[in-house]
JSON list of C-alpha atoms in Angstrom, two decimals:
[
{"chain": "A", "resi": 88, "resn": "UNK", "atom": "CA", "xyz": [96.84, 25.03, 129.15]},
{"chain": "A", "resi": 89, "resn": "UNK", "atom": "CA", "xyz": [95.72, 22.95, 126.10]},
{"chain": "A", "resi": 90, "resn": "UNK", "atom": "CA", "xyz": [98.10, 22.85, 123.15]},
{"chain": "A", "resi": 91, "resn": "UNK", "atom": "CA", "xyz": [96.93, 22.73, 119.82]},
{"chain": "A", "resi": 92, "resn": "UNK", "atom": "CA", "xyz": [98.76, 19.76, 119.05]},
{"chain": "A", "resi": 93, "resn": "UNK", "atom": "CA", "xyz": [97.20, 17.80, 122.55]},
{"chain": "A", "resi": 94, "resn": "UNK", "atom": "CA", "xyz": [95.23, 15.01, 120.84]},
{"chain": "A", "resi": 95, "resn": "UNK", "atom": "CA", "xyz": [91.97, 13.69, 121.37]},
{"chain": "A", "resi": 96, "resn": "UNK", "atom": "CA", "xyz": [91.38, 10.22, 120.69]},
{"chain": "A", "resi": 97, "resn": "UNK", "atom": "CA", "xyz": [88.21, 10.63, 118.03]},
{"chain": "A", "resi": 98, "resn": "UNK", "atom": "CA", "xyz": [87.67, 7.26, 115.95]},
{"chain": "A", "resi": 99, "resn": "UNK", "atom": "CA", "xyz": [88.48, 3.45, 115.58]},
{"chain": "A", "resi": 100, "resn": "UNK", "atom": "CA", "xyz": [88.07, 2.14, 112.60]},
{"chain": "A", "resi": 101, "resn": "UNK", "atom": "CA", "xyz": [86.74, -1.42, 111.56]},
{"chain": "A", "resi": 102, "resn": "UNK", "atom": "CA", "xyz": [87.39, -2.52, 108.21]},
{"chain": "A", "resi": 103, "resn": "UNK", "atom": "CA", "xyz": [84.18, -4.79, 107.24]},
{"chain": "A", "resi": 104, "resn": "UNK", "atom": "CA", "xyz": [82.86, -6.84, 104.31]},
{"chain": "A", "resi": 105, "resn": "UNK", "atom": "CA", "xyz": [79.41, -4.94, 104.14]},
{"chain": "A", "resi": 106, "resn": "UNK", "atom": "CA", "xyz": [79.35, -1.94, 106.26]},
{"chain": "A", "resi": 107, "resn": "UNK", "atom": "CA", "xyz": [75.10, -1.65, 106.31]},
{"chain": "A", "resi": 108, "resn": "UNK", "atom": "CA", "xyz": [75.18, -4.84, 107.51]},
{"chain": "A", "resi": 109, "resn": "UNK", "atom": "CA", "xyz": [77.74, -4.21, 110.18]},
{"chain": "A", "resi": 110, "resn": "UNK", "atom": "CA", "xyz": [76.27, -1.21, 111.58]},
{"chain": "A", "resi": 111, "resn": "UNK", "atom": "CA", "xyz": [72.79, -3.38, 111.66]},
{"chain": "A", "resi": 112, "resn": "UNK", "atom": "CA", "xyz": [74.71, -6.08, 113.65]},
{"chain": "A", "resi": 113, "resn": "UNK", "atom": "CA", "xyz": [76.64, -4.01, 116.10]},
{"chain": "A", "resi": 114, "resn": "UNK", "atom": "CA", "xyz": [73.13, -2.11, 116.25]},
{"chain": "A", "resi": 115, "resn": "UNK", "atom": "CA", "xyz": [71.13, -5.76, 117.75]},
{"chain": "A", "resi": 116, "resn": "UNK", "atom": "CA", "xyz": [73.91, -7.08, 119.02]},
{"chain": "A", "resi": 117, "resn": "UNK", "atom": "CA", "xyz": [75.38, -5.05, 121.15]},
{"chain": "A", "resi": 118, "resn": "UNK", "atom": "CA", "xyz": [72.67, -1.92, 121.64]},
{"chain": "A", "resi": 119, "resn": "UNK", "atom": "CA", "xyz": [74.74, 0.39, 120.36]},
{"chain": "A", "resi": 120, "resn": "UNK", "atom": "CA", "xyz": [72.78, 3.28, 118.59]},
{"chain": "A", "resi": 121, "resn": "UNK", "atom": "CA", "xyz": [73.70, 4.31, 115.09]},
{"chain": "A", "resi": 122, "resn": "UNK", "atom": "CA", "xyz": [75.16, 8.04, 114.23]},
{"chain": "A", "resi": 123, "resn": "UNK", "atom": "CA", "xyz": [75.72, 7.76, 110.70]},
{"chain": "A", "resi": 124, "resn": "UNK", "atom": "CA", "xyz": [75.13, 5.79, 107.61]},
{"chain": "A", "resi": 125, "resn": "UNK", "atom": "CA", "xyz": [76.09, 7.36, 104.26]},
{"chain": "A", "resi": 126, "resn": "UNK", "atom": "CA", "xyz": [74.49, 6.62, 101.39]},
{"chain": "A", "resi": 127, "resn": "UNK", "atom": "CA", "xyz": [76.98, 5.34, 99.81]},
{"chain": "A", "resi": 128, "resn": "UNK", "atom": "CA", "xyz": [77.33, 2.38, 102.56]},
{"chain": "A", "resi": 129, "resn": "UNK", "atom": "CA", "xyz": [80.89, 2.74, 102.45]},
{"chain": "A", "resi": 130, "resn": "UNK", "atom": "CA", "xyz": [80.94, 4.76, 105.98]},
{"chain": "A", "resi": 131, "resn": "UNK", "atom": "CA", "xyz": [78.63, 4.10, 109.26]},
{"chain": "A", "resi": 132, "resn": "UNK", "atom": "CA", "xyz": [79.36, 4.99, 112.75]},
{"chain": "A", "resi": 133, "resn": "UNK", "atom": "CA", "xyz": [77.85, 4.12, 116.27]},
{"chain": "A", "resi": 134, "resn": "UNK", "atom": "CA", "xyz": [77.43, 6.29, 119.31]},
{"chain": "A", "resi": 135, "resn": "UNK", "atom": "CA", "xyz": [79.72, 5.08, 121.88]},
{"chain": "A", "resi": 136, "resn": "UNK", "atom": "CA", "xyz": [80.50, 7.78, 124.49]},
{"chain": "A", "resi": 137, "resn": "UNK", "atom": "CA", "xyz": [83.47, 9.70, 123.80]},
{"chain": "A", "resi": 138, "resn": "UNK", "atom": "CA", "xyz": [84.92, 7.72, 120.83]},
{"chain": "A", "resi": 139, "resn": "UNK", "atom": "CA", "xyz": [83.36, 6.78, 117.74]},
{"chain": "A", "resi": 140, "resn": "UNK", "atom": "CA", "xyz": [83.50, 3.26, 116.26]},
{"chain": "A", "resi": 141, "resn": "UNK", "atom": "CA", "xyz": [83.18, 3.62, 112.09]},
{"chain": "A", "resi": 142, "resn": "UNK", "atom": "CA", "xyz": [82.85, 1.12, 109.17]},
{"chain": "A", "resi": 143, "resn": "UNK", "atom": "CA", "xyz": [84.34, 1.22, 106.19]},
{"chain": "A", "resi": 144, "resn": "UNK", "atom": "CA", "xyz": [84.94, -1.56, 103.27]},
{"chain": "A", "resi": 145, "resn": "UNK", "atom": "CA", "xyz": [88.02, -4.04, 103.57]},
{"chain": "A", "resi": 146, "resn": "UNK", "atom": "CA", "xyz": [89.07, -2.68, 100.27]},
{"chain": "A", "resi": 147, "resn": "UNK", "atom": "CA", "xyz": [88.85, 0.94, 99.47]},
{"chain": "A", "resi": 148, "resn": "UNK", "atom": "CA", "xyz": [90.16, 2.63, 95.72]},
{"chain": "A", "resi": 149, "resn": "UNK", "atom": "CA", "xyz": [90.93, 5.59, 97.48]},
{"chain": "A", "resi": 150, "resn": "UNK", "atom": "CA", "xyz": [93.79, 4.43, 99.84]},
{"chain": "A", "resi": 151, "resn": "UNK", "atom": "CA", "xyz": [94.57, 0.66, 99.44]},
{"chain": "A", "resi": 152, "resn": "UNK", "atom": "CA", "xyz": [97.41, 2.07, 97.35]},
{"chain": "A", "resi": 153, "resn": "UNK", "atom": "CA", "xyz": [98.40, 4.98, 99.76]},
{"chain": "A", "resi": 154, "resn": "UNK", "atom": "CA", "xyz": [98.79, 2.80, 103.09]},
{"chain": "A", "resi": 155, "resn": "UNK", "atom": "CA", "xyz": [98.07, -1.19, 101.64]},
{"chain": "A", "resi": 156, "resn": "UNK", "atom": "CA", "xyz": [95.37, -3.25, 101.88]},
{"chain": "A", "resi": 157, "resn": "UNK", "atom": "CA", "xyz": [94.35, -4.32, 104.94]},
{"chain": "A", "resi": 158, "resn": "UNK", "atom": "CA", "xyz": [94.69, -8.01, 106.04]},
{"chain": "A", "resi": 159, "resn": "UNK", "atom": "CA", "xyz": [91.73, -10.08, 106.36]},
{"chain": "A", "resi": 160, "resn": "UNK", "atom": "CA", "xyz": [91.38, -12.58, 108.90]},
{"chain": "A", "resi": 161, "resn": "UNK", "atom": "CA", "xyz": [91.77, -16.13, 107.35]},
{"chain": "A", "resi": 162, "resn": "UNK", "atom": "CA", "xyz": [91.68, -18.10, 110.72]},
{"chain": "A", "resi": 163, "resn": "UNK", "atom": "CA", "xyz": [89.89, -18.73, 113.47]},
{"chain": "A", "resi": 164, "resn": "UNK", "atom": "CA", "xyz": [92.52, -19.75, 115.02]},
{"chain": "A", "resi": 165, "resn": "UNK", "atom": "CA", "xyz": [94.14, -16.45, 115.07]},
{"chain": "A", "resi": 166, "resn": "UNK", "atom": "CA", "xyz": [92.72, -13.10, 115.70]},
{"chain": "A", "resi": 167, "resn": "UNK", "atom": "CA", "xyz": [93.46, -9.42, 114.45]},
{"chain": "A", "resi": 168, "resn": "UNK", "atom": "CA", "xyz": [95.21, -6.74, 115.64]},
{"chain": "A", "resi": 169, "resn": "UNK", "atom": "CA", "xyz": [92.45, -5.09, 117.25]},
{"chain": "A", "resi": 170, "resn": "UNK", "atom": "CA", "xyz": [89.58, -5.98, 119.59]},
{"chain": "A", "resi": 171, "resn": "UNK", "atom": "CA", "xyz": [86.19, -4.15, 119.84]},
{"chain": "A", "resi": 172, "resn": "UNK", "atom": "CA", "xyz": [85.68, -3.87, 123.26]},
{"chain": "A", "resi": 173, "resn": "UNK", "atom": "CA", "xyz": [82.00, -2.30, 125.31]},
{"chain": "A", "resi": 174, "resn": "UNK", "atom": "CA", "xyz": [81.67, -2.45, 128.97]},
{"chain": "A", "resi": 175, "resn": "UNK", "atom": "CA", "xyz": [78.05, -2.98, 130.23]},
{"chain": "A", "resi": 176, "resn": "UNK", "atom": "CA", "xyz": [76.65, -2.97, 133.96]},
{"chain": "A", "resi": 177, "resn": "UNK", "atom": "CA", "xyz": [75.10, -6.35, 132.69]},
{"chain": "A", "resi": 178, "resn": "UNK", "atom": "CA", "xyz": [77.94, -8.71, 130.99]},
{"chain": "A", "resi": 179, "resn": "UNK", "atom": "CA", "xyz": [75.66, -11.60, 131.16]},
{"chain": "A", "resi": 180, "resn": "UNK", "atom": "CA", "xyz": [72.69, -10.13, 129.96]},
{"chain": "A", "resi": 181, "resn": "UNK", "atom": "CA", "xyz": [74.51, -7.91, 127.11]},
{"chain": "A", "resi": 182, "resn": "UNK", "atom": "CA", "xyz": [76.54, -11.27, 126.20]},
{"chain": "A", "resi": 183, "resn": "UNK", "atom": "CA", "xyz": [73.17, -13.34, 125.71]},
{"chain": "A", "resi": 184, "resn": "UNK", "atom": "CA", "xyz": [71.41, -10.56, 123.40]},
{"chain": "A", "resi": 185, "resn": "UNK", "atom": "CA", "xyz": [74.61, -10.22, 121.17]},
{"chain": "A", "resi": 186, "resn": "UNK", "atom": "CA", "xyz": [74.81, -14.37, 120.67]},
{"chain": "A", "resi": 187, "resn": "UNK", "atom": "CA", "xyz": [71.00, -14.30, 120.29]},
{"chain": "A", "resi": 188, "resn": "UNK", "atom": "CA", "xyz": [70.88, -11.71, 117.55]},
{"chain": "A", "resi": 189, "resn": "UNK", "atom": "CA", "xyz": [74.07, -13.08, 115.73]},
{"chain": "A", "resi": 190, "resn": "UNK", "atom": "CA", "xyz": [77.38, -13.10, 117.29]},
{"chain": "A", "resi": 191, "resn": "UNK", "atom": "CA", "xyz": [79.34, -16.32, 117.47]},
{"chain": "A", "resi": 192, "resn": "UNK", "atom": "CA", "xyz": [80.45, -17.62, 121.07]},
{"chain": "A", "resi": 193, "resn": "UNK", "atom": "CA", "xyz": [83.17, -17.51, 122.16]},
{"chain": "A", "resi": 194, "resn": "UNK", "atom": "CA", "xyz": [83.91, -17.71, 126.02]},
{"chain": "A", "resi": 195, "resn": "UNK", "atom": "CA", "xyz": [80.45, -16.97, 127.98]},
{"chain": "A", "resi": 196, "resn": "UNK", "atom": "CA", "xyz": [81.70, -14.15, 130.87]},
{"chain": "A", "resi": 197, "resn": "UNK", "atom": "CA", "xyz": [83.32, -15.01, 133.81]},
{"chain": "A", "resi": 198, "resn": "UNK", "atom": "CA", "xyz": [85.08, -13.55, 136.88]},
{"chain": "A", "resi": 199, "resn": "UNK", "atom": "CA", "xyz": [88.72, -12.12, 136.44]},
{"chain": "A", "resi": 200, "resn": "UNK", "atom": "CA", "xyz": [91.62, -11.63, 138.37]},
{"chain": "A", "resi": 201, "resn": "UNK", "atom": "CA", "xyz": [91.79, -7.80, 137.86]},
{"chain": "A", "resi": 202, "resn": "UNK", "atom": "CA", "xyz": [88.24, -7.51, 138.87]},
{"chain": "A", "resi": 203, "resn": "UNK", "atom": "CA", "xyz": [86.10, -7.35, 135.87]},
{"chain": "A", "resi": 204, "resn": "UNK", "atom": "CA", "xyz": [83.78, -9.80, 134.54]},
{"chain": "A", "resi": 205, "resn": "UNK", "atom": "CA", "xyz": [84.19, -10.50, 130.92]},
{"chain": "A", "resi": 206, "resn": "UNK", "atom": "CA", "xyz": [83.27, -12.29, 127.78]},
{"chain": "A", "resi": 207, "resn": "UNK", "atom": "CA", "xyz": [84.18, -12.78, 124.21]},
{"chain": "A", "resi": 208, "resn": "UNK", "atom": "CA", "xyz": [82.04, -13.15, 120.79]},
{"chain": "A", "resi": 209, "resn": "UNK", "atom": "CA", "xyz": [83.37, -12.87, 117.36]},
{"chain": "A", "resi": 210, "resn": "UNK", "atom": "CA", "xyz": [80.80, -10.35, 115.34]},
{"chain": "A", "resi": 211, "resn": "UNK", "atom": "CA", "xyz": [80.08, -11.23, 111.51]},
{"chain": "A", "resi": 212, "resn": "UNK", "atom": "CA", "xyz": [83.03, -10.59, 109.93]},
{"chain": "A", "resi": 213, "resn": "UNK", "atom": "CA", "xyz": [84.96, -12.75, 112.47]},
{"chain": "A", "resi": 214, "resn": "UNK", "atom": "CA", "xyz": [86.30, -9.74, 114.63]},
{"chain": "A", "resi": 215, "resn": "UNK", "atom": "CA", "xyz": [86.77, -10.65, 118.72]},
{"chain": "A", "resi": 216, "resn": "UNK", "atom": "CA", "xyz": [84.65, -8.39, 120.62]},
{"chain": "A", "resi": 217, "resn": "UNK", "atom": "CA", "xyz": [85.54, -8.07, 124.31]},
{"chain": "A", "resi": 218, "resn": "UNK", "atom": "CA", "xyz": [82.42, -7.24, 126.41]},
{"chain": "A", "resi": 219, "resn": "UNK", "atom": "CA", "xyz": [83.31, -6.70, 129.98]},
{"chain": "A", "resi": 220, "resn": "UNK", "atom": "CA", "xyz": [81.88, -4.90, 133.17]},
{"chain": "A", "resi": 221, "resn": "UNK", "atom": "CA", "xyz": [83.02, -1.98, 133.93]},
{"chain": "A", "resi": 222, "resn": "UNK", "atom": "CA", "xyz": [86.15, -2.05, 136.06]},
{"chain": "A", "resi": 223, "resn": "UNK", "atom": "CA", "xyz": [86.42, -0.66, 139.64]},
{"chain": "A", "resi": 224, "resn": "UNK", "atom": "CA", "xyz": [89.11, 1.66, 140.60]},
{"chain": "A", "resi": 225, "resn": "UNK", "atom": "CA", "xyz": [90.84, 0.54, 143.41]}
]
């Protein structure tokens, strides 16, 4: 039986210079359809199965001061914390759209050990997106 306290894993959060713009990208890039854009542009969220990626603004008045600000990248030579990742049937094909419609190369996909194929682009704000096959239960 279900507790009421049993979480469910409902939303990662990407902190972007211009959300609109963002939720445009990921849109192109990486064929993901778009759930939500307020007015405002300071919120936008994709479809994505069972978990929702949002937007919101690097720097927000209403809680830079309750939990800091958040770090921007400064480096491409170093990556954040976090890594968008979307598994496709087609790594190759998905791969090719996202660099044709804006995302920077990074390492085209290949064959891994554990059995997936995968690749890497960085999407307009300089985040690593991971975008992988899906992987095979053994």
């Amino acid at each position: 039986m279900a507790s009421d306290l049993t979480p469910a894993y409902a939303y990662t959060v990407v902190y972007v210079q211009d959300v609109a713009k963002s939720v445009d990208f990921y849109g192109k890039a990486f064929g993901a359809s778009v759930r939500r854009l307020d007015d405002s542009h300071r919120w936008g969220e994709l479809e994505s199965g069972q978990t929702t990626i949002a937007f919101t603004p690097v720097h927000q008045r209403e809680t830079d001061h309750l939990t800091g600000e958040v770090q921007e990248q400064k480096s491409k030579n170093r990556r954040n914390q976090l890594e968008v990742c979307f598994a496709y049937a087609d790594v190759d094909a998905a791969y090719k759209r996202a660099v044709e419609n804006g995302a920077e190369a990074v390492s085209k996909p290949e064959e891994k050990e554990w059995g997936q194929k995968v690749g890497y682009v960085r999407d307009i704000d300089g985040i690593v997106v991971r975008m992988g096959s899906y992987v095979k239960p053994k």
